[in-house]
Coordinates of C-alpha atoms in Angstrom, one line a residue:
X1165 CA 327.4 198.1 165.1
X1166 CA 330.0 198.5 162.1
X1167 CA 330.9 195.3 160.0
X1168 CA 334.2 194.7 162.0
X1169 CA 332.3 193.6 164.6
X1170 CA 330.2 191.8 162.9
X1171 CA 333.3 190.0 161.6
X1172 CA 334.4 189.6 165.0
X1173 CA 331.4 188.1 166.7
X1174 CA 331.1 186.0 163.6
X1175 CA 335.0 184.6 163.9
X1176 CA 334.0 184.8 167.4
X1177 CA 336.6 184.5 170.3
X1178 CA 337.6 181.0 172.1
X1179 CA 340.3 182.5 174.6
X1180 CA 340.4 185.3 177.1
X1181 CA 343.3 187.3 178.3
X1182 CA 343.9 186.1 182.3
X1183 CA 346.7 187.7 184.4
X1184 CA 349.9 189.3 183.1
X1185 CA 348.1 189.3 179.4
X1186 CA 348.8 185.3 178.4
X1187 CA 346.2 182.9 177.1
X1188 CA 345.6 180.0 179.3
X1189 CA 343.9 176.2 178.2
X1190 CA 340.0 176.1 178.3
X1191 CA 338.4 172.7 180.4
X1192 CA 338.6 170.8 177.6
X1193 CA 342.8 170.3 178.2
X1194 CA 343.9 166.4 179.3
X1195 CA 345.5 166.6 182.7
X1196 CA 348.9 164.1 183.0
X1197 CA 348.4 161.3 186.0
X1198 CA 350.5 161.4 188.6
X1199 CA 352.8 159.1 189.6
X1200 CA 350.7 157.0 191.9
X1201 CA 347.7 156.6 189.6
X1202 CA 350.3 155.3 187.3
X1203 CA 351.8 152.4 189.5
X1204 CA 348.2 151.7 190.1
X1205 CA 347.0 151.4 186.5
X1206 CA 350.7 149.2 186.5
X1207 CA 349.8 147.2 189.4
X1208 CA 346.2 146.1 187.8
X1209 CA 348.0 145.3 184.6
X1210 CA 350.1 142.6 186.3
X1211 CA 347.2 141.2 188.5
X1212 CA 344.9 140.8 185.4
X1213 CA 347.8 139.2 183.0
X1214 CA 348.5 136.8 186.2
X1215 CA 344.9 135.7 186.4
X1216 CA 344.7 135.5 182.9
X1217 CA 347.7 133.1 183.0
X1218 CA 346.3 131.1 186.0
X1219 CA 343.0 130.7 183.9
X1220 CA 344.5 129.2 181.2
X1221 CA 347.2 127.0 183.1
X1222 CA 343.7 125.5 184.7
X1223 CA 342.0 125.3 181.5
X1224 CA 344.8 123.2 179.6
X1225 CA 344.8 120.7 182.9
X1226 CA 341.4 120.5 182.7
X1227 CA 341.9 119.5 178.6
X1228 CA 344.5 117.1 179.9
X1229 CA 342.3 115.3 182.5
X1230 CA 340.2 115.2 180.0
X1231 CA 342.1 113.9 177.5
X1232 CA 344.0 111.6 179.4
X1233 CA 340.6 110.3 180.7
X1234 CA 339.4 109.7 177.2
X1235 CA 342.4 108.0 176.4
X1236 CA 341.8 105.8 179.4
X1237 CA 338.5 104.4 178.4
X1238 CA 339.6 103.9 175.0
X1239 CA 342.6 101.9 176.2
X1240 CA 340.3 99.8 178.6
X1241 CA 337.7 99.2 176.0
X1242 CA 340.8 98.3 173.4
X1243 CA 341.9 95.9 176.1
X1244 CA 338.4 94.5 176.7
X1245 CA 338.0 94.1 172.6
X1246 CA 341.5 92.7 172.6
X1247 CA 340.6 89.9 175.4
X1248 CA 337.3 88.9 173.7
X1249 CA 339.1 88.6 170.5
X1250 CA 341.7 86.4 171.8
X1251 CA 339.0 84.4 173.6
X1252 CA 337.3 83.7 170.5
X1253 CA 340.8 82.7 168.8
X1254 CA 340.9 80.2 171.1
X1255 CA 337.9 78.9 170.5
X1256 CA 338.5 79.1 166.8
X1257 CA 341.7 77.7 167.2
X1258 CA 340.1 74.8 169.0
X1259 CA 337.8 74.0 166.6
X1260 CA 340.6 74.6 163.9
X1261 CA 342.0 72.1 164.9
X1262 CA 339.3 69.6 165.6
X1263 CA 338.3 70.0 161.7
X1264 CA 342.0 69.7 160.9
X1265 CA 341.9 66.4 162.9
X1266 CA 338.5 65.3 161.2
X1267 CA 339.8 66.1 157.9
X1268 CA 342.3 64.1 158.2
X1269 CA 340.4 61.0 159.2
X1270 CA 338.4 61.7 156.4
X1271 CA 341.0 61.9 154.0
X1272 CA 342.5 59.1 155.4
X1273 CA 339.3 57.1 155.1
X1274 CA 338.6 58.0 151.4
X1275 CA 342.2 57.0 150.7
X1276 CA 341.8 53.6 152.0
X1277 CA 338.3 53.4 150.3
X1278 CA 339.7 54.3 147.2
X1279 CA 342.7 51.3 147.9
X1280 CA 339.8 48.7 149.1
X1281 CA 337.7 49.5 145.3
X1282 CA 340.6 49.1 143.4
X1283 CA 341.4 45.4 145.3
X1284 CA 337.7 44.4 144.9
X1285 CA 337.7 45.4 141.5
X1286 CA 340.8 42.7 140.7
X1287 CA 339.5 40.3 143.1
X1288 CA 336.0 39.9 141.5
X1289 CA 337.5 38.3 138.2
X1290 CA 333.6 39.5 136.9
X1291 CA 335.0 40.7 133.1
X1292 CA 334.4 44.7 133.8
X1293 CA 337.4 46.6 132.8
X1294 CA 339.1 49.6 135.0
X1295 CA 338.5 52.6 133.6
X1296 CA 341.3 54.0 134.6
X1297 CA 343.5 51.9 133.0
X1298 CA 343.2 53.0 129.2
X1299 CA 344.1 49.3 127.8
X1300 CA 341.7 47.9 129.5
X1301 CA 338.8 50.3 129.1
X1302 CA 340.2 50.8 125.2
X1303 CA 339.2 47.3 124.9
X1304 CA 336.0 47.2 126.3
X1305 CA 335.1 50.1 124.1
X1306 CA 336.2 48.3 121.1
X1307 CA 334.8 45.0 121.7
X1308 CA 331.1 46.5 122.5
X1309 CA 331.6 48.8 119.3
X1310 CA 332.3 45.3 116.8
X1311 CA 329.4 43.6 118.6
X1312 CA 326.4 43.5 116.0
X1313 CA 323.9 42.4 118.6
X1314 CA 321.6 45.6 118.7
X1315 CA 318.6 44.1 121.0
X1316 CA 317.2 47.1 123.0
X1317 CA 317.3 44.8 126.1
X1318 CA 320.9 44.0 125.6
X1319 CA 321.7 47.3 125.0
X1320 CA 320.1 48.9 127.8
X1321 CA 321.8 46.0 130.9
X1322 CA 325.0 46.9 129.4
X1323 CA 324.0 50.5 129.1
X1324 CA 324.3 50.2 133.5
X1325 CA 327.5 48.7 133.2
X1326 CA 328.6 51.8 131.3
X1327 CA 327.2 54.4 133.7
X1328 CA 328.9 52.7 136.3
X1329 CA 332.1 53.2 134.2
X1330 CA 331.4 56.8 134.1
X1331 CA 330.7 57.6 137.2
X1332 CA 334.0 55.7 138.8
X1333 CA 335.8 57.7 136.1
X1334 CA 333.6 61.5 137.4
X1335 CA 334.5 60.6 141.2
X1336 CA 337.8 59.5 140.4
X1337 CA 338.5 63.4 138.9
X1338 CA 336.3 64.4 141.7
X1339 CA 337.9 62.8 144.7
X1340 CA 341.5 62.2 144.3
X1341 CA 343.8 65.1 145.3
X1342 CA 346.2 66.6 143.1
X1343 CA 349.2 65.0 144.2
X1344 CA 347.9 61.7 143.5
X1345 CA 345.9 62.6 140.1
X1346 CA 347.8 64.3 137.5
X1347 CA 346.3 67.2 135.0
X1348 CA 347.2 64.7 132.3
X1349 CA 345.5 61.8 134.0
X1350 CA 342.5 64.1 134.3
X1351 CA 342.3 64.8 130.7
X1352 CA 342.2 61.4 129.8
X1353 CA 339.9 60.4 132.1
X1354 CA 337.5 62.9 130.2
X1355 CA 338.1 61.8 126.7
X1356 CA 337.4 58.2 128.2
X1357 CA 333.7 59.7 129.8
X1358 CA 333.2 61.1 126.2
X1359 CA 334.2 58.1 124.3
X1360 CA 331.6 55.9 126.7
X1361 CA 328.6 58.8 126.3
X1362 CA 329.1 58.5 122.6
X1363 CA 329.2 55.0 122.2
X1364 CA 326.2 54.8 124.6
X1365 CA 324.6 57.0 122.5
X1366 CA 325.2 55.0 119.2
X1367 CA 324.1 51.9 121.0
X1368 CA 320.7 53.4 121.6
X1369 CA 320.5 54.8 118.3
X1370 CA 321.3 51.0 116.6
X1371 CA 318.8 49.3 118.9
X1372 CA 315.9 51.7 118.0
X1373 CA 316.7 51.2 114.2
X1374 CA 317.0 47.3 114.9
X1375 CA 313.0 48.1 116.2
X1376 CA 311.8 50.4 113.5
X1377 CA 312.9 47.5 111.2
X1378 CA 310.9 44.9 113.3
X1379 CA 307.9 47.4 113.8
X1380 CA 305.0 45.0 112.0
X1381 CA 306.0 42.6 115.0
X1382 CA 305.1 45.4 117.4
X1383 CA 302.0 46.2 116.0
X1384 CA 298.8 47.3 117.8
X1385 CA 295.4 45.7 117.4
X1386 CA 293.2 48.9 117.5
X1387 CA 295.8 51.1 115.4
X1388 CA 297.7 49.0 114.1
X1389 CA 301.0 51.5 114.3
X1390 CA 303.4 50.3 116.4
X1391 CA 304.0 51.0 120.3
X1392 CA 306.3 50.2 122.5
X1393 CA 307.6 51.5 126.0
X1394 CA 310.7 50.1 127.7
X1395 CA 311.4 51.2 131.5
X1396 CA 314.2 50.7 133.5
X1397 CA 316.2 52.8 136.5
X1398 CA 317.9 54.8 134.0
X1399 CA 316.3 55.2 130.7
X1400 CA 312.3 55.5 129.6
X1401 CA 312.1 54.9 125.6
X1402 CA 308.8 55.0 124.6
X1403 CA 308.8 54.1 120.2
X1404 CA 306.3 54.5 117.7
X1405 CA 305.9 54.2 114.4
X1406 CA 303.2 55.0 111.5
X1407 CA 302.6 51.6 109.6
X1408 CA 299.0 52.6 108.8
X1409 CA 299.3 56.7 107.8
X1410 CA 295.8 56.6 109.3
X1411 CA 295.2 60.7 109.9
X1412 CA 293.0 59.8 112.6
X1413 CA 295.3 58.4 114.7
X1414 CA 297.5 62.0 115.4
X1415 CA 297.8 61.6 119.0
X1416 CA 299.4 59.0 121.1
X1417 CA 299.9 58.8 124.7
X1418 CA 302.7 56.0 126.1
X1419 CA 301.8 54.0 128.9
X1420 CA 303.8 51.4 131.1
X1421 CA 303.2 47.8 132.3
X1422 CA 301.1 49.5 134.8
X1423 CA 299.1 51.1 132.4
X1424 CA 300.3 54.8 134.0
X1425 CA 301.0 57.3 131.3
X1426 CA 304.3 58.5 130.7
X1427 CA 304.6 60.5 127.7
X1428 CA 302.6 61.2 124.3
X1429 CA 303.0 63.8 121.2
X1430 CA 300.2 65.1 118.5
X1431 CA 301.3 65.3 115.2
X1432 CA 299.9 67.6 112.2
X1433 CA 297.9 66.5 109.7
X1434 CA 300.6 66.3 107.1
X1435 CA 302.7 64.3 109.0
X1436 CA 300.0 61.7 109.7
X1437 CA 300.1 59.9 106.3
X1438 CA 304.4 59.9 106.1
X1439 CA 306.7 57.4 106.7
X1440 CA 307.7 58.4 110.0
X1441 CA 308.5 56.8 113.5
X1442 CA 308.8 58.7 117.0
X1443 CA 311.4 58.5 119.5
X1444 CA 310.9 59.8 123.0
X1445 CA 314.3 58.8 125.0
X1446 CA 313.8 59.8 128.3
X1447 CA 317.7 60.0 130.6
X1448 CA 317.9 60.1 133.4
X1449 CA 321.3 61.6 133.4
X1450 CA 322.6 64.5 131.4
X1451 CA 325.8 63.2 128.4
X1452 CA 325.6 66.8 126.5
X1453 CA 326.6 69.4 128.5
X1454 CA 330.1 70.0 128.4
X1455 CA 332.4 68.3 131.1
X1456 CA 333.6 70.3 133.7
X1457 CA 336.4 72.3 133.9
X1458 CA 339.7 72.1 136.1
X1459 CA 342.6 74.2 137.0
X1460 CA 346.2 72.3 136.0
X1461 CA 347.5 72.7 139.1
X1462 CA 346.4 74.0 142.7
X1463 CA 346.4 76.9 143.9
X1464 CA 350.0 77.1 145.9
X1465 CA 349.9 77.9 149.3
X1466 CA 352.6 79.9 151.2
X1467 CA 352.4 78.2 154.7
X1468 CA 354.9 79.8 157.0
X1469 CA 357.3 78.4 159.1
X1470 CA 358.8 81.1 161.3
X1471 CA 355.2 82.4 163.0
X1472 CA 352.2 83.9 161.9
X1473 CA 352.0 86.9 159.8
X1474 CA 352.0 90.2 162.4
X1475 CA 349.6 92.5 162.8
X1476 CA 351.1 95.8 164.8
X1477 CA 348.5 97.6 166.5
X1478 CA 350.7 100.7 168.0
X1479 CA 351.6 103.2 165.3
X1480 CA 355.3 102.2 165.8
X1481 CA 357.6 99.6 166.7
X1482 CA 359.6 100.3 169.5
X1483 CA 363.5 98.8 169.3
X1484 CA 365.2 100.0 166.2
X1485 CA 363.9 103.5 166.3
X1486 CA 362.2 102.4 162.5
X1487 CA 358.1 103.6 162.1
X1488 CA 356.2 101.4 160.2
X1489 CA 352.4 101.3 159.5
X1490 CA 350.1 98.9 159.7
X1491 CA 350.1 98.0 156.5
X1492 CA 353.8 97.8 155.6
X1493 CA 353.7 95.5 158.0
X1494 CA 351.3 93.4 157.3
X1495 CA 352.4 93.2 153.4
X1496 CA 356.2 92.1 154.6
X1497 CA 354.8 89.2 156.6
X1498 CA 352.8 87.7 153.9
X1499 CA 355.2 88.8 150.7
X1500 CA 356.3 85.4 148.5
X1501 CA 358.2 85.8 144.8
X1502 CA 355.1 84.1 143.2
X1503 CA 352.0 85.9 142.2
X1504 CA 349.3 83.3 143.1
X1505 CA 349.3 82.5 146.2
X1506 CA 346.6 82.1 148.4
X1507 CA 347.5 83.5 151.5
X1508 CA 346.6 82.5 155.1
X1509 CA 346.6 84.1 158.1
X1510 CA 346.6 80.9 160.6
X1511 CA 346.5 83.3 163.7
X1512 CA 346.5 87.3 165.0
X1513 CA 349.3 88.6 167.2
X1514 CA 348.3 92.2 169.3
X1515 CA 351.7 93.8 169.9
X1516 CA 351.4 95.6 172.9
X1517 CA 353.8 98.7 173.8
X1518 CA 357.2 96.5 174.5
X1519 CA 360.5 96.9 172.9
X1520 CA 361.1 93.1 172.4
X1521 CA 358.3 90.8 171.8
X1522 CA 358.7 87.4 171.2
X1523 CA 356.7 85.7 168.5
X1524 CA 356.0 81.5 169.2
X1525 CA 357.1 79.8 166.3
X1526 CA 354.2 76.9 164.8
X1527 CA 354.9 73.7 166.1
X1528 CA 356.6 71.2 163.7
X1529 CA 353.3 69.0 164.4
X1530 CA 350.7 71.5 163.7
X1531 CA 353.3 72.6 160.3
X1532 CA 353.3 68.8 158.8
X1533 CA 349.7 68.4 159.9
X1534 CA 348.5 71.5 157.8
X1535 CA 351.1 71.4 155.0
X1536 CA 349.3 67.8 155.0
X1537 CA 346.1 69.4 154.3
X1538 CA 346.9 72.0 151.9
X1539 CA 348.5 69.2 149.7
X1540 CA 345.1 66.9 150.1
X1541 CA 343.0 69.6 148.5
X1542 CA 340.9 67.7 145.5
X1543 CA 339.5 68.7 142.7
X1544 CA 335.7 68.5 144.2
X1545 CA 336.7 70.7 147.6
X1546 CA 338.3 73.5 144.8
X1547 CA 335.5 73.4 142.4
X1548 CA 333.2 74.4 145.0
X1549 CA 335.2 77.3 146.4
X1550 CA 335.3 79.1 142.8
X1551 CA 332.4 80.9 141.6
X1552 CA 332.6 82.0 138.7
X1553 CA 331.0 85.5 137.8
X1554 CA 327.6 85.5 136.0
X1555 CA 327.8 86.2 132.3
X1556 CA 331.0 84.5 131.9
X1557 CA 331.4 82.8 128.1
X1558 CA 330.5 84.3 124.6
X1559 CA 327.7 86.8 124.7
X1560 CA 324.5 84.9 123.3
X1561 CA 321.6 86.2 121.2
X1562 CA 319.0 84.7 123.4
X1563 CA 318.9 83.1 127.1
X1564 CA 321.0 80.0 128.0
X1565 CA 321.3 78.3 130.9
X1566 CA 324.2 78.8 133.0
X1567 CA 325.6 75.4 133.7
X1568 CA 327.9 77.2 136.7
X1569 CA 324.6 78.1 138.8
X1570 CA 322.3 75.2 137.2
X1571 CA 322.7 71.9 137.0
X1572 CA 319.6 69.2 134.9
X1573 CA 317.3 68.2 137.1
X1574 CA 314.9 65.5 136.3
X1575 CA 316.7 64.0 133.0
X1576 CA 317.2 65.0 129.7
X1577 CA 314.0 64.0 127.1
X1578 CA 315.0 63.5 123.8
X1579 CA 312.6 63.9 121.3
X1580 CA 312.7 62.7 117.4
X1581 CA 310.8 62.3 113.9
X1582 CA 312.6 59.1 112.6
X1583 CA 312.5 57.9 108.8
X1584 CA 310.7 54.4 109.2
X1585 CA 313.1 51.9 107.3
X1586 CA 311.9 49.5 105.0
X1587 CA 309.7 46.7 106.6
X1588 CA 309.9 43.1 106.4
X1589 CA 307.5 41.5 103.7
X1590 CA 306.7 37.9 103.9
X1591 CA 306.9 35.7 100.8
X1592 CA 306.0 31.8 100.4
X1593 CA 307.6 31.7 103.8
X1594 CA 310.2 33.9 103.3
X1595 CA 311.0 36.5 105.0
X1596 CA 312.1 39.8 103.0
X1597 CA 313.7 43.3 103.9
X1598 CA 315.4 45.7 102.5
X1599 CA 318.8 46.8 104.2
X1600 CA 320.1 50.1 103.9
X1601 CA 323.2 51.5 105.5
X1602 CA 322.2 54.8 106.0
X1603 CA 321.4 54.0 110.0
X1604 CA 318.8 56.0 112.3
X1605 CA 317.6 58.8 110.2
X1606 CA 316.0 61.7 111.6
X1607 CA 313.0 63.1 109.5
X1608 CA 313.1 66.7 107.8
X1609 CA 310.2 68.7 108.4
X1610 CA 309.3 72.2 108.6
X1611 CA 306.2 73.8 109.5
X1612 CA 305.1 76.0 106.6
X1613 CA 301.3 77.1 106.5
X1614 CA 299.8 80.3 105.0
X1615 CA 299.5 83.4 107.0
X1616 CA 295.6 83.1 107.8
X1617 CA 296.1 79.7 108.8
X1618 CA 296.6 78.4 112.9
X1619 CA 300.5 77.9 113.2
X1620 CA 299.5 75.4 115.7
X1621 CA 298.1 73.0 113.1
X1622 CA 301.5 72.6 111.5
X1623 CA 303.8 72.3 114.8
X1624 CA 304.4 68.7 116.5
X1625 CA 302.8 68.2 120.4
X1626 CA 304.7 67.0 123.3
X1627 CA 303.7 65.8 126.5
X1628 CA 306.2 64.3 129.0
X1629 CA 305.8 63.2 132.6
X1630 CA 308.4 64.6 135.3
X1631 CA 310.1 62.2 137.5
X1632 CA 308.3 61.6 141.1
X1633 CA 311.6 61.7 142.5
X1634 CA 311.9 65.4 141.7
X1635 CA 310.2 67.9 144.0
X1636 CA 309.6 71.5 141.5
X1637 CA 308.8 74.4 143.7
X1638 CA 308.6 76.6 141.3
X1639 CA 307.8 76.2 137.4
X1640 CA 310.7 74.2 135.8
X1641 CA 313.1 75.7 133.6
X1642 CA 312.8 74.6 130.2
X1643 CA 316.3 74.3 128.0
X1644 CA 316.3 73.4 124.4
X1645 CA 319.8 71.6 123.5
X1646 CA 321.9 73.5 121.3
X1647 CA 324.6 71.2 119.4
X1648 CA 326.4 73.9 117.5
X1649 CA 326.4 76.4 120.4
X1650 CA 327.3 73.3 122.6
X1651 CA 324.7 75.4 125.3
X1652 CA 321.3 75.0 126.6
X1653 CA 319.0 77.9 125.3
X1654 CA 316.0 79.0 127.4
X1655 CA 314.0 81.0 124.5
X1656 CA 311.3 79.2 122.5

């Protein structure tokens, strides 16, 4: 073969030459559909967009059912919640109003205790002044201050009277409401409790002087130091002084007329052969910690008159065409111009899906009987609603005792090394001391010792007896009185 055929075999040929010399399509060609395949291929088309349609139509009723069944049960089980909860606010209301009646009683009660005291008080003619009435407790306070009779037994029966005083004055602050007890009558009342502590106080500190003076009366066979313990309901003092400076005698331990201990101390060596007495003054109440604390004026109370406050529980209100939440709501119904007010809701109302409902305005009754309440509140009631957070007050350097969450239990001891006044010296017959008007001194000692010496050698011992009256169950906690600080620090 020559290379044009080579070139044509290679190009090769993909056509033939039919009849009258024209090329025709190979099979490969697409062939147009006829008319009926295409009103066929139309007529499927419509069927499948029709059941396509139906299936869809049936799946969004389906969604509906469902939905509409869902909303069903949540509106049944709403209902159900609803009905409970209104059966409980009947109950509560109930019971509200039992307590409201009860309250009342009980206010009513105190009021006419606190009338009956007050005409027993003027009918017993016994001498014992009101201390609420500032003349006459002014004069009492006066009188016993000028008296120069400083016999520890004298001090101590009239020390009752004067815990009596206090106490009338702390339930007085206590129990009276505010509409009856003023802020300013409070504050005096308080500088009146002071002025009694401190003069109690002074009292005490004259009568154990007047002793120490008298201490060679008082003193013991076997020792020959002086001892004495005087008990009653309110006060332990157990005295003793160191007439003899006898080292051997560093220990003592205080009994009562029963011969039952009650406290003791151990002194060091150096102390031993000083001029010193020891005062152990057992209270059984508590005159340092600082007096409590009261608002000026209660807390005002917005009670209202036109219904209770609403709460909606549709997502709108139907009637003026205005949507309101929940919570717009709920502030509008309880909105006052002042900022501290304690607000109340005395009741719930469910709105249910109405255009108009009526809200039942509180009885005039129920109104006077609560407003009533509200303005009954008392000084003891609001002190033990607040709690106040922990940590509150100047930062300290070392634990103290938070007087909002503790309170003393079993007495405050006092505990102090006394300068031992001159003593008597008898002369021919006569009878000779030296008086100094310095009053009760308290003795200044430090321990000091070398570092390879026992601290303990140099510290003072002291052993006291908790009340039997006082159940611990758990180890007590032990507060050292602070006077600068004015707190009770737990750190030793």
């Amino acid at each position: 073969t020559g290379a044009g055929d080579v070139n044509n075999f290679a190009s090769g040929s993909f056509g033939h030459l039919g009849r009258g010399g024209k090329m025709s399509a190979g099979s490969g060609g697409k062939k147009k559909p006829s008319k009926a395949e295409r009103l066929r291929m139309q007529r499927e088309e419509e069927e499948r967009r029709l059941f396509e349609e139906q299936q869809a139509r049936l799946q969004a009723e389906r969604e509906e059912a469902e939905r509409r069944e869902r909303e069903r049960i949540e509106r049944e089980k709403t209902e159900r919640l609803e009905a409970k909860d209104q059966e409980r606010r009947g109950l509560e209301l109930a019971e509200l109003s039992v307590l409201e009646e009860n309250f009342l009683i009980a206010f009513q009660w105190k009021a006419d205790f606190r009338a009956s005291a007050k005409w027993n008080h003027y009918m017993a003619c016994d001498g014992s002044p009101d201390p609420t009435v500032p003349r006459e407790i002014n004069t009492f306070i006066s009188l016993w201050k000028e008296d120069k009779n400083n016999d520890i037994q004298i001090v101590m029966e009239k020390g009752k009277k004067v815990l009596e005083l206090i106490q009338k004055l702390e339930f007085s602050i206590l129990d009276a409401p505010y509409e009856e007890l003023t802020s300013d009558d409070v504050a005096q009342y308080q500088e009146t409790i002071q002025k009694l502590q401190a003069l109690l106080h002074q009292k005490y500190n004259e009568a154990i002087e007047q002793l120490l003076k008298e201490a060679s009366s008082y003193a013991e066979s076997e020792s020959g130091n002086m001892e004495v313990v005087i008990k009653d309901a309110n006060v332990t003092l157990c005295v003793w002084a160191n007439l003899k400076k006898n080292p051997k005698f560093r220990t003592q331990i205080f009994r009562d007329e029963e011969r039952n201990p009650t406290n003791a101390f151990e002194l060091p060596r150096p102390l031993t052969i000083c001029d010193i007495g020891v005062r152990i003054l057992h209270t059984h109440y508590d005159h340092l910690s600082p007096l409590e604390s009261f608002p000026r004026e209660p807390p005002k109370l917005d009670i209202p008159r036109g219904g209770p406050p609403l709460i909606v529980t549709t997502e709108t209100m139907e009637g003026d065409g205005d949507h309101k939440s929940v919570e717009e709501t709920s502030l509008e119904s309880q909105h006052t111009p002042s900022t501290d007010v304690v607000k109340t809701h005395l009741s719930t109302v469910f709105l249910k899906e109405t255009k108009n409902t009526a809200v039942d305005e509180i009885p005039a009754e129920v109104h006077e009987r609560r407003s009533m309440i509200f303005h009954s509140v008392s000084r003891a009631q609001l002190s033990a609603l607040a709690f106040p957070e922990i940590g509150e007050g100047p930062p300290s350097e070392e634990p103290v005792v938070d007087l909002h969450q503790f309170m003393p239990v079993g007495g405050v001891y006092h505990f102090d090394a006394l300068k031992l006044p001159p003593q008597a010296k008898h002369i021919k017959g006569w009878t000779m001391v030296e008086v100094l008007d310095t009053g009760l001194e308290t003795y200044p000692y430090s321990a000091v010792c070398e570092e390879s010496e026992d601290t303990s050698l140099y510290l003072v011992g002291l052993t006291v007896n908790l009340l039997d009256s006082v159940i611990f169950f758990e180890e007590p906690l032990i507060g050292r009185w602070d006077p600068e600080g004015l707190m009770w620090p737990t750190g030793h």
